[in-house]
mmCIF file of C-alpha atoms in Angstrom:
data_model
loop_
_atom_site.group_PDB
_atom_site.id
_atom_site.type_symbol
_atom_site.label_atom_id
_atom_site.label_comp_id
_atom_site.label_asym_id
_atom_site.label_seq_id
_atom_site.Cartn_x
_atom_site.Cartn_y
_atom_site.Cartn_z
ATOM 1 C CA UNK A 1 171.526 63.205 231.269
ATOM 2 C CA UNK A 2 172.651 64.373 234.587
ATOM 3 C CA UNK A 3 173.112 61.276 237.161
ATOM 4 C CA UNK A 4 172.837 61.227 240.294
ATOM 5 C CA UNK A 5 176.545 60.533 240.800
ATOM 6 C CA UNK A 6 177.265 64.018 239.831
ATOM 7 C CA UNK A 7 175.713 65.487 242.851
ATOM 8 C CA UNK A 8 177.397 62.421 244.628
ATOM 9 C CA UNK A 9 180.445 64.149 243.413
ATOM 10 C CA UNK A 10 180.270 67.077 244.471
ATOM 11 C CA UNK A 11 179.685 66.349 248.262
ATOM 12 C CA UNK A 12 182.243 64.177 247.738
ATOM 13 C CA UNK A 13 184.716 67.448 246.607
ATOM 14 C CA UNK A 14 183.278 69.516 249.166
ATOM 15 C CA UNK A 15 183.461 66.958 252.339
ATOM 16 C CA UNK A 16 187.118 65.931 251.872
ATOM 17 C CA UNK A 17 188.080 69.321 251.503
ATOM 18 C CA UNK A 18 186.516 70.269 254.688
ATOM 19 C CA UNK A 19 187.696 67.041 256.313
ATOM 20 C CA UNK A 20 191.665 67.745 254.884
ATOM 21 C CA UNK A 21 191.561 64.502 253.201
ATOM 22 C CA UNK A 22 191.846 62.846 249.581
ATOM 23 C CA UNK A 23 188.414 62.831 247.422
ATOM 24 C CA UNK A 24 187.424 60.113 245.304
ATOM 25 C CA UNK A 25 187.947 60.913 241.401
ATOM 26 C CA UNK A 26 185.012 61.271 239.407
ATOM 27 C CA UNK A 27 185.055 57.811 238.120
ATOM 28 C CA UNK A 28 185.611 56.102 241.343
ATOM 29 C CA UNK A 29 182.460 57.538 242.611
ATOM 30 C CA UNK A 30 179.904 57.048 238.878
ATOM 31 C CA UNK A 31 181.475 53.171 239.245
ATOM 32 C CA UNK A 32 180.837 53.089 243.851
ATOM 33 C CA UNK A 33 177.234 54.978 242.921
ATOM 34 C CA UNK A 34 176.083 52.345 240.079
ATOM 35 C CA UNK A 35 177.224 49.098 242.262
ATOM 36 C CA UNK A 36 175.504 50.728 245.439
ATOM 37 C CA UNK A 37 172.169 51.648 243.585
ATOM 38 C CA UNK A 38 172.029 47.924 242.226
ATOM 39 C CA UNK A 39 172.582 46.535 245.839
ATOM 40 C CA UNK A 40 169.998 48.855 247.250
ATOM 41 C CA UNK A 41 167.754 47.547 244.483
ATOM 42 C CA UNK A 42 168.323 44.488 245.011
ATOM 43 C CA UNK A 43 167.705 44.391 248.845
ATOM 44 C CA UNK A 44 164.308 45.973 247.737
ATOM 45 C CA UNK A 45 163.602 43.277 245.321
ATOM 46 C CA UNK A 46 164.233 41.183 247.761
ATOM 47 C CA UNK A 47 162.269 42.335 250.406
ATOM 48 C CA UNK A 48 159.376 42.699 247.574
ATOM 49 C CA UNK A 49 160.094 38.949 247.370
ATOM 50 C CA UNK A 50 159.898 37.809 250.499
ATOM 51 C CA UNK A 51 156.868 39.527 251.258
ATOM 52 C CA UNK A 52 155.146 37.609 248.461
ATOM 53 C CA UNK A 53 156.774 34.539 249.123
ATOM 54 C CA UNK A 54 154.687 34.744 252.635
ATOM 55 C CA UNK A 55 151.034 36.054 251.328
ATOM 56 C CA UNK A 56 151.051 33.300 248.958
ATOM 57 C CA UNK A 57 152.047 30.613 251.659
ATOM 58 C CA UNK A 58 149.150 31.772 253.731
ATOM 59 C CA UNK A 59 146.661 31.906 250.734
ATOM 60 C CA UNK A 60 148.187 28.078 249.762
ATOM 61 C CA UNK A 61 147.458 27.318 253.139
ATOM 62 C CA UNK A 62 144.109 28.258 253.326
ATOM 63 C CA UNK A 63 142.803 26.417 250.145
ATOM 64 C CA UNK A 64 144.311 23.626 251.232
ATOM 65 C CA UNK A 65 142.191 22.743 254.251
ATOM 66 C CA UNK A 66 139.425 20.066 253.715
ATOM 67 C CA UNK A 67 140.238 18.961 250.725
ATOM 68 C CA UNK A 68 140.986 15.799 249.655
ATOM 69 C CA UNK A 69 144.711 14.430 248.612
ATOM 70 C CA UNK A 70 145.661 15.106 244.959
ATOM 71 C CA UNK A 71 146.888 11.722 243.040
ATOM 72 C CA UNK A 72 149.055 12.197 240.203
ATOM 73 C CA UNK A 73 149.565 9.400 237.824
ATOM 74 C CA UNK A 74 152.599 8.416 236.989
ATOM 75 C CA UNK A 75 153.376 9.198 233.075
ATOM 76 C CA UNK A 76 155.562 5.774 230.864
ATOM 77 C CA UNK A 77 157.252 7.271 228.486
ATOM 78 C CA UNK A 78 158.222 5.460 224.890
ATOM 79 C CA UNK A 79 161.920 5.492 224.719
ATOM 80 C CA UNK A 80 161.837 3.488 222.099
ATOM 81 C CA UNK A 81 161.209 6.156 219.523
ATOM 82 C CA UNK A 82 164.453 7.690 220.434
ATOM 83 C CA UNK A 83 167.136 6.703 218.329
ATOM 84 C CA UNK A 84 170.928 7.489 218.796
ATOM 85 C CA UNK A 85 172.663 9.312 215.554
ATOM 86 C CA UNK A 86 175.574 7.755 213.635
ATOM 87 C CA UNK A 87 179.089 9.391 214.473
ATOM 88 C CA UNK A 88 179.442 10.148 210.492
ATOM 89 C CA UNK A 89 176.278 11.272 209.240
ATOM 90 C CA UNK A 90 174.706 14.715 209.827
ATOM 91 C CA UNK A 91 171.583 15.562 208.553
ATOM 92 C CA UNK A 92 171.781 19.443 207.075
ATOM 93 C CA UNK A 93 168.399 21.672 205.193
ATOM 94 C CA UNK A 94 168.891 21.991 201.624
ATOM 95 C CA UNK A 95 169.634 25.479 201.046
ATOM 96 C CA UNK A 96 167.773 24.582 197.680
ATOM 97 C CA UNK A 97 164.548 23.630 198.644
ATOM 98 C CA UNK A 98 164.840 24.163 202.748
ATOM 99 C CA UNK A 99 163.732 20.237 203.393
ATOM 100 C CA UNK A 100 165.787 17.808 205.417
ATOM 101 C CA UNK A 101 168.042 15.845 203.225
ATOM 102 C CA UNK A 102 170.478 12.788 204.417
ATOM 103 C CA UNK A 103 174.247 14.335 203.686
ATOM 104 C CA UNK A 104 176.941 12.147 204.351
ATOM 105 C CA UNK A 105 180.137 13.500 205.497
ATOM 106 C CA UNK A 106 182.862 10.757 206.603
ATOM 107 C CA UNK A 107 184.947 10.782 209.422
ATOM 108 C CA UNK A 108 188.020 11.052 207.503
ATOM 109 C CA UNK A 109 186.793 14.073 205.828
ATOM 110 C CA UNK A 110 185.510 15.952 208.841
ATOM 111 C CA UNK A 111 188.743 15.419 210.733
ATOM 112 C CA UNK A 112 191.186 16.674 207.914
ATOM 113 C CA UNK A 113 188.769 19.589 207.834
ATOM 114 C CA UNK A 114 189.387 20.589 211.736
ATOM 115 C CA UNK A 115 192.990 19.922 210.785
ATOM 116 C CA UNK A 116 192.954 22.533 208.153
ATOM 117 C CA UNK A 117 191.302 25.099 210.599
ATOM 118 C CA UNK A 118 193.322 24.197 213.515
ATOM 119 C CA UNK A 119 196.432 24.796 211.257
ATOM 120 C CA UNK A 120 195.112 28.245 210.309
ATOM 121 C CA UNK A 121 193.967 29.133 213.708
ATOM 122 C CA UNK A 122 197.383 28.414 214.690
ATOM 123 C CA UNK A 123 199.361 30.666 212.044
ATOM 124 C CA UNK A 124 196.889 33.585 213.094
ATOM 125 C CA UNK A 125 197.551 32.873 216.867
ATOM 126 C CA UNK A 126 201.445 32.835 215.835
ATOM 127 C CA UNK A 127 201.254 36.310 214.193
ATOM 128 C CA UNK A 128 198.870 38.170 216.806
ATOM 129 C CA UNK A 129 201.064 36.886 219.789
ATOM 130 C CA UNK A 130 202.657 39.713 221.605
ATOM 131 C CA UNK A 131 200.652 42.645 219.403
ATOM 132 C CA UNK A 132 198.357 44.732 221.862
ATOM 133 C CA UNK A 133 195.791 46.303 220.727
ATOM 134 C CA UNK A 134 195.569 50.350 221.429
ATOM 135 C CA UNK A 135 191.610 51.152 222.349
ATOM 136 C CA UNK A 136 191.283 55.153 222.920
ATOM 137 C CA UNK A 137 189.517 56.052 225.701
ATOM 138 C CA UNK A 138 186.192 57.400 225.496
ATOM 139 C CA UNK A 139 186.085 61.082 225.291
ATOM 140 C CA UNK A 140 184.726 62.500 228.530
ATOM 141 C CA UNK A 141 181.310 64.393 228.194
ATOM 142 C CA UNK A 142 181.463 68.170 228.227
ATOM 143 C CA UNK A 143 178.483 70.429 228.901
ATOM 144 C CA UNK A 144 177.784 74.333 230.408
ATOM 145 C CA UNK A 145 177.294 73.782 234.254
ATOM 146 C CA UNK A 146 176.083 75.008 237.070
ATOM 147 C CA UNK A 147 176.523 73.434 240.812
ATOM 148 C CA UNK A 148 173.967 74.817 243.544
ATOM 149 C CA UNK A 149 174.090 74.413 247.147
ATOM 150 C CA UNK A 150 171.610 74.948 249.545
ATOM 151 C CA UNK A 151 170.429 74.742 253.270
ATOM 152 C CA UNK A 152 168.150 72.408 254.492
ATOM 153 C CA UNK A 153 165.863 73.104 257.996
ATOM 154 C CA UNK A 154 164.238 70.795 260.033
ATOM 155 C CA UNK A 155 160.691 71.832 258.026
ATOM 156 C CA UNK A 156 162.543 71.097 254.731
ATOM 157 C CA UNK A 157 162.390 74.344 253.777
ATOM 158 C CA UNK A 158 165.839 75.087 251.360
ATOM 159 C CA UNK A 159 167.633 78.452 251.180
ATOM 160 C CA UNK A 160 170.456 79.250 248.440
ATOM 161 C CA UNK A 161 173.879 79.002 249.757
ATOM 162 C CA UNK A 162 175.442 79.380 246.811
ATOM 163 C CA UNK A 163 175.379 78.893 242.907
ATOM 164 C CA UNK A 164 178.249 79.658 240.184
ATOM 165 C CA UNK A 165 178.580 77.957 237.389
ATOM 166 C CA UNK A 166 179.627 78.379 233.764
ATOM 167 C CA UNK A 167 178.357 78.813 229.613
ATOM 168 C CA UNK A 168 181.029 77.250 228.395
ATOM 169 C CA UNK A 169 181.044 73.717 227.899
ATOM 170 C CA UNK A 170 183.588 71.858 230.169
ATOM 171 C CA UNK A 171 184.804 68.080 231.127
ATOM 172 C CA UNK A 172 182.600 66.953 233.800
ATOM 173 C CA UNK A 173 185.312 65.835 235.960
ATOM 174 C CA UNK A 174 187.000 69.152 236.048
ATOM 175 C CA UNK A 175 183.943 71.394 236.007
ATOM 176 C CA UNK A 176 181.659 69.435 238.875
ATOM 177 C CA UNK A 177 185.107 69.781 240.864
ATOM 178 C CA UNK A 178 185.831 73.470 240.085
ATOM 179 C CA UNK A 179 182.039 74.801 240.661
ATOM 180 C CA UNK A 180 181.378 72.177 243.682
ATOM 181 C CA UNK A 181 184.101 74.630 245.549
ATOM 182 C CA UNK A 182 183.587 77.328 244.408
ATOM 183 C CA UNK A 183 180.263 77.613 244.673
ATOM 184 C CA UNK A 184 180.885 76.654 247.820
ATOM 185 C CA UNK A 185 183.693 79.186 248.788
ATOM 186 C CA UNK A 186 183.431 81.704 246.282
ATOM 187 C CA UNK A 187 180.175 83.099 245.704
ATOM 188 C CA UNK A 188 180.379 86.675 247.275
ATOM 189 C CA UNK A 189 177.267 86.454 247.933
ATOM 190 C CA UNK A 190 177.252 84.213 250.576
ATOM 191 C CA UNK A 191 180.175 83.353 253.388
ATOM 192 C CA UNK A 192 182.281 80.561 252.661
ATOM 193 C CA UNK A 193 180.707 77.285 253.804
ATOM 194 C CA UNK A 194 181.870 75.530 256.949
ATOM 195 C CA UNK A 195 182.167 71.728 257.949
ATOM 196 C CA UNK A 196 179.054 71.861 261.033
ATOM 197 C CA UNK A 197 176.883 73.385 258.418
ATOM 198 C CA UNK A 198 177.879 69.811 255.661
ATOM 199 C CA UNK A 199 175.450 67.628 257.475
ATOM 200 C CA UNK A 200 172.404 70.428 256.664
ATOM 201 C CA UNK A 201 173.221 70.803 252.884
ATOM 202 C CA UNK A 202 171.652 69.972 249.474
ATOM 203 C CA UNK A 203 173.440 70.677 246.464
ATOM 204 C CA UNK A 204 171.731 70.666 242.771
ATOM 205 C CA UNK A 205 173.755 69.820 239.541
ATOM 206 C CA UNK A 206 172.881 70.956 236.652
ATOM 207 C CA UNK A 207 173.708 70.582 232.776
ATOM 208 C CA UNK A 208 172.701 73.583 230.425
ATOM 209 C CA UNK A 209 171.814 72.739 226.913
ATOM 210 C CA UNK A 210 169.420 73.663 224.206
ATOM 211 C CA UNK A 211 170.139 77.396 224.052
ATOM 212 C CA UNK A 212 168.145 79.515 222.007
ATOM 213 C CA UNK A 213 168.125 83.586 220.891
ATOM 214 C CA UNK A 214 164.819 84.709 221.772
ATOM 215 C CA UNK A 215 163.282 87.036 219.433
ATOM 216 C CA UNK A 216 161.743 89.434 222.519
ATOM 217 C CA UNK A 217 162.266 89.499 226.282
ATOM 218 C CA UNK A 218 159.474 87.092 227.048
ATOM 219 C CA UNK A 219 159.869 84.284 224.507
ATOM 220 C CA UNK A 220 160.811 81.978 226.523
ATOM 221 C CA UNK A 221 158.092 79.602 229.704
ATOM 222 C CA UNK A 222 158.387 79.000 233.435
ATOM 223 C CA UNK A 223 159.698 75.755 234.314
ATOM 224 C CA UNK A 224 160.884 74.630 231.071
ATOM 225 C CA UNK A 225 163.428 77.362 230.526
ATOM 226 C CA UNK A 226 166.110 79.481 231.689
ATOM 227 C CA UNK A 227 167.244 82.523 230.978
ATOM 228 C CA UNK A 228 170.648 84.954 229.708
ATOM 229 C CA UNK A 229 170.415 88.917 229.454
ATOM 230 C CA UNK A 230 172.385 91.335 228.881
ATOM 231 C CA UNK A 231 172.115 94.916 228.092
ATOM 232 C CA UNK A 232 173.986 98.430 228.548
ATOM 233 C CA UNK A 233 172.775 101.185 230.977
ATOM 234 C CA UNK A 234 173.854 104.357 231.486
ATOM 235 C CA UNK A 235 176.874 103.256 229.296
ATOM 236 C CA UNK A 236 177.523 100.572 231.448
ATOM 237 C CA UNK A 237 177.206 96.659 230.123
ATOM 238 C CA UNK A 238 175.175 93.892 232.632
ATOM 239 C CA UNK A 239 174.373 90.708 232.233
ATOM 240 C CA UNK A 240 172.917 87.806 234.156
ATOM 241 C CA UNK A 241 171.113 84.626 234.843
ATOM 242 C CA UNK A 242 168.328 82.312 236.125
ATOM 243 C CA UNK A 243 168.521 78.504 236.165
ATOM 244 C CA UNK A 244 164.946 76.767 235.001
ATOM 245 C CA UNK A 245 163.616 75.897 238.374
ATOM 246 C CA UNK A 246 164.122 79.552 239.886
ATOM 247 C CA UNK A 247 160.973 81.680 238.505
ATOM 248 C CA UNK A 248 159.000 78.301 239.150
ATOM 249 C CA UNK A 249 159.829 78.585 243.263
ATOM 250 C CA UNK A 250 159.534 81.681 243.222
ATOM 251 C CA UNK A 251 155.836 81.785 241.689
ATOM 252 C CA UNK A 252 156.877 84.632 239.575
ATOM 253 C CA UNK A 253 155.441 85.525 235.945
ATOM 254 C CA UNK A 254 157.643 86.398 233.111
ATOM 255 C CA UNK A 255 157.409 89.592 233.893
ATOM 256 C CA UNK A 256 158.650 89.569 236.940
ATOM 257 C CA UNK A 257 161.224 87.052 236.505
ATOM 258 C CA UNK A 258 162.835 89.353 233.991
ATOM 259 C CA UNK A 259 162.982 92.755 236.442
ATOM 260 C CA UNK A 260 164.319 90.527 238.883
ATOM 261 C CA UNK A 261 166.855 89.408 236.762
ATOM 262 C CA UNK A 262 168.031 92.717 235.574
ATOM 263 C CA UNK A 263 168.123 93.693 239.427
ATOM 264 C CA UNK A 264 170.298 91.251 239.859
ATOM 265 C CA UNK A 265 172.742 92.239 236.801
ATOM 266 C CA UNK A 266 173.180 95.814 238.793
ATOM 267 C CA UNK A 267 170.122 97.080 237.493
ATOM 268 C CA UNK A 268 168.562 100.276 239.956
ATOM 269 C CA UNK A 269 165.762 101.330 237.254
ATOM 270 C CA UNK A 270 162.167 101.814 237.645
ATOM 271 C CA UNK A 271 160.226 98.330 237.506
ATOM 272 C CA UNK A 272 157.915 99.767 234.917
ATOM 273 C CA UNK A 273 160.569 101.072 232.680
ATOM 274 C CA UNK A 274 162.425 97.588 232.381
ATOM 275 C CA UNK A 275 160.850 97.611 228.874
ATOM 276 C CA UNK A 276 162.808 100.038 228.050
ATOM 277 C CA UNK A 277 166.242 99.441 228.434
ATOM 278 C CA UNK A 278 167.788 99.709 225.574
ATOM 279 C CA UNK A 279 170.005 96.723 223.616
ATOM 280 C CA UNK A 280 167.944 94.098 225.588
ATOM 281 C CA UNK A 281 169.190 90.768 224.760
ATOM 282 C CA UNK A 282 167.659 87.007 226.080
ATOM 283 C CA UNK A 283 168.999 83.596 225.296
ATOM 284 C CA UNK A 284 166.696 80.938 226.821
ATOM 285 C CA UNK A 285 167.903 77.455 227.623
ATOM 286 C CA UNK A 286 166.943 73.785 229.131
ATOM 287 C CA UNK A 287 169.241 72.225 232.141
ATOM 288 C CA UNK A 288 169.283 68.587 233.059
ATOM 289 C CA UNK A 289 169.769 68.886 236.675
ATOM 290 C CA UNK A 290 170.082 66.199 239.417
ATOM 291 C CA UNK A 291 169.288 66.642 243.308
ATOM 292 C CA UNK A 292 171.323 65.088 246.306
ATOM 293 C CA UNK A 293 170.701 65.841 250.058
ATOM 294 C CA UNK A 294 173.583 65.526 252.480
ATOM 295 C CA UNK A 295 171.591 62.503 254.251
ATOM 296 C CA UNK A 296 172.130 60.375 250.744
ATOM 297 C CA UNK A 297 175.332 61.226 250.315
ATOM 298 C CA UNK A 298 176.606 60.242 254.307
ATOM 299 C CA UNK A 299 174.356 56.941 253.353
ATOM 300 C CA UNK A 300 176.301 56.275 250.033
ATOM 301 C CA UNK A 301 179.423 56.912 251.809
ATOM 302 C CA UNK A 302 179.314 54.843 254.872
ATOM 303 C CA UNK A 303 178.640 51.862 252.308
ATOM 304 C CA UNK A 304 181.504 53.085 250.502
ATOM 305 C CA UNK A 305 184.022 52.713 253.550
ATOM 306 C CA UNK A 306 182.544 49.485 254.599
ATOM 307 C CA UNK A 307 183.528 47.448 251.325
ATOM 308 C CA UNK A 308 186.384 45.336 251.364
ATOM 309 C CA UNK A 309 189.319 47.092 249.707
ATOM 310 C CA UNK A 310 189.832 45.919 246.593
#
């Protein structure tokens, strides 16, 4: 599952490298993200509360006007009934039968029982003293990833900045790091990005898993999956990619997703002789992704700073 704190992440990478300063480790920030979505919660809960709290003291208020006073009488209870249990009897079920039985068990005998256990508890505690116990750390999730970032405008409309990512499966810590700046600085696409543009960004996170060989070209359905080609032209090999969400912005069939695609591997063909290219291979697959805009991220951070260090 791709959390939010991933995205979180990589603003993190990509601010402090613009700002020539240390960024948080992964960890640091899943660990700052959880704490500050339960405090935001909670202020909402709280809020929720409050504003109950008051519609209720106006509705009390309102049923209570002309009527009369509300007399409770006072309830005696019987404390008779109650009767205090002897120090060396302890009534136990019969494992037999399940009733209530009277079993006595004498002082005597229940203290050189505790005596028996303290003694034991004692050799144990003797023998365990000064041995630590190695736990291994968890292994850290690995997946195929792919960081996006993108420009924001005033209307909300986003435009790609850059996207690189990778098939094979990596540790999160390393790979959100690695394709947060490079994705960032790298894509050739694109010029590197700047600090004055930071405050406009969005950036999209997103796990690949569930890949499949397709059987033809078009086995695969917008919005649910992406897709892999590759293929050999003119004696030359291609290959390239589309994340799950791009042929649903785009509005395009599967058609058209897939001569787009091949335009982007290098392909300069005619549209209606995509079909046939020859050695035409697809692998679709599912991504988990996770989107953060820069506005979240400056929010999440300025609560960040403003904790007592610990």
């Amino acid at each position: 599952m791709a959390s939010t704190a991933y995205a979180v992440y990589c603003f993190e990478v990509l601010a402090a490298s613009l700002e020539n300063r240390q960024a948080l480790t992964l960890s640091q920030v899943e660990t700052l993200w959880s704490r500050y979505s339960s405090s935001t919660q909670a202020e909402d809960d709280g809020e929720e509360l409050d504003n109950y709290d008051a519609e209720m003291t106006e509705d009390e208020h309102d049923e209570g006007e002309g009527e009369d006073e509300v007399k409770v009488e006072s309830i005696e209870r019987d404390n008779s009934s109650l009767q205090p249990l002897s120090n060396s009897t302890l009534r136990i079920s019969s494992p037999a039968t399940g009733s209530s039985t009277p079993s006595t068990l004498s002082t005597t005998s229940s203290q050189a029982a505790l005596d028996s256990i303290s003694k034991s508890s004692s050799k144990s505690s003797i023998f365990s003293f000064g041995q630590k116990q190695q736990v291994a750390p968890p292994k850290e999730e690995e997946y195929p990833l792919f960081v996006t970032w993108n420009t924001v405008n005033w209307r909300g409309h986003k435009s790609l900045r850059g996207c690189i990512g990778t098939f094979n499966a990596v540790p999160l810590s390393d790979g959100l790091k690695s394709y947060a700046m490079t994705s960032a600085f790298e894509d050739t696409r694109f010029s590197p990005i700047t600090l004055s543009e930071l405050p406009t960004l969005s950036t999209n996170v997103t796990l690949l898993i569930n890949f499949t060989p397709c059987s033809g070209p078009l086995e695969w359905n917008v919005g649910t999956h992406g897709i892999k080609i590759s293929f050999t032209y003119h004696g030359r090999h291609y290959g390239a990619t589309y994340l799950p969400d791009v042929a649903l912005s785009q509005g395009w069939t599967r058609e058209e997703t897939m001569i787009s695609l091949m335009r982007k591997a290098g392909w300069s063909g005619r549209s209606s002789e995509w079909k046939k290219v020859g050695g035409l291979k697809c692998i679709r697959y599912e991504g988990n992704a996770t989107t953060l805009g820069y506005p979240q991220y400056r929010e999440w951070k300025t609560w960040a700073e403003s904790r007592p260090k610990e």
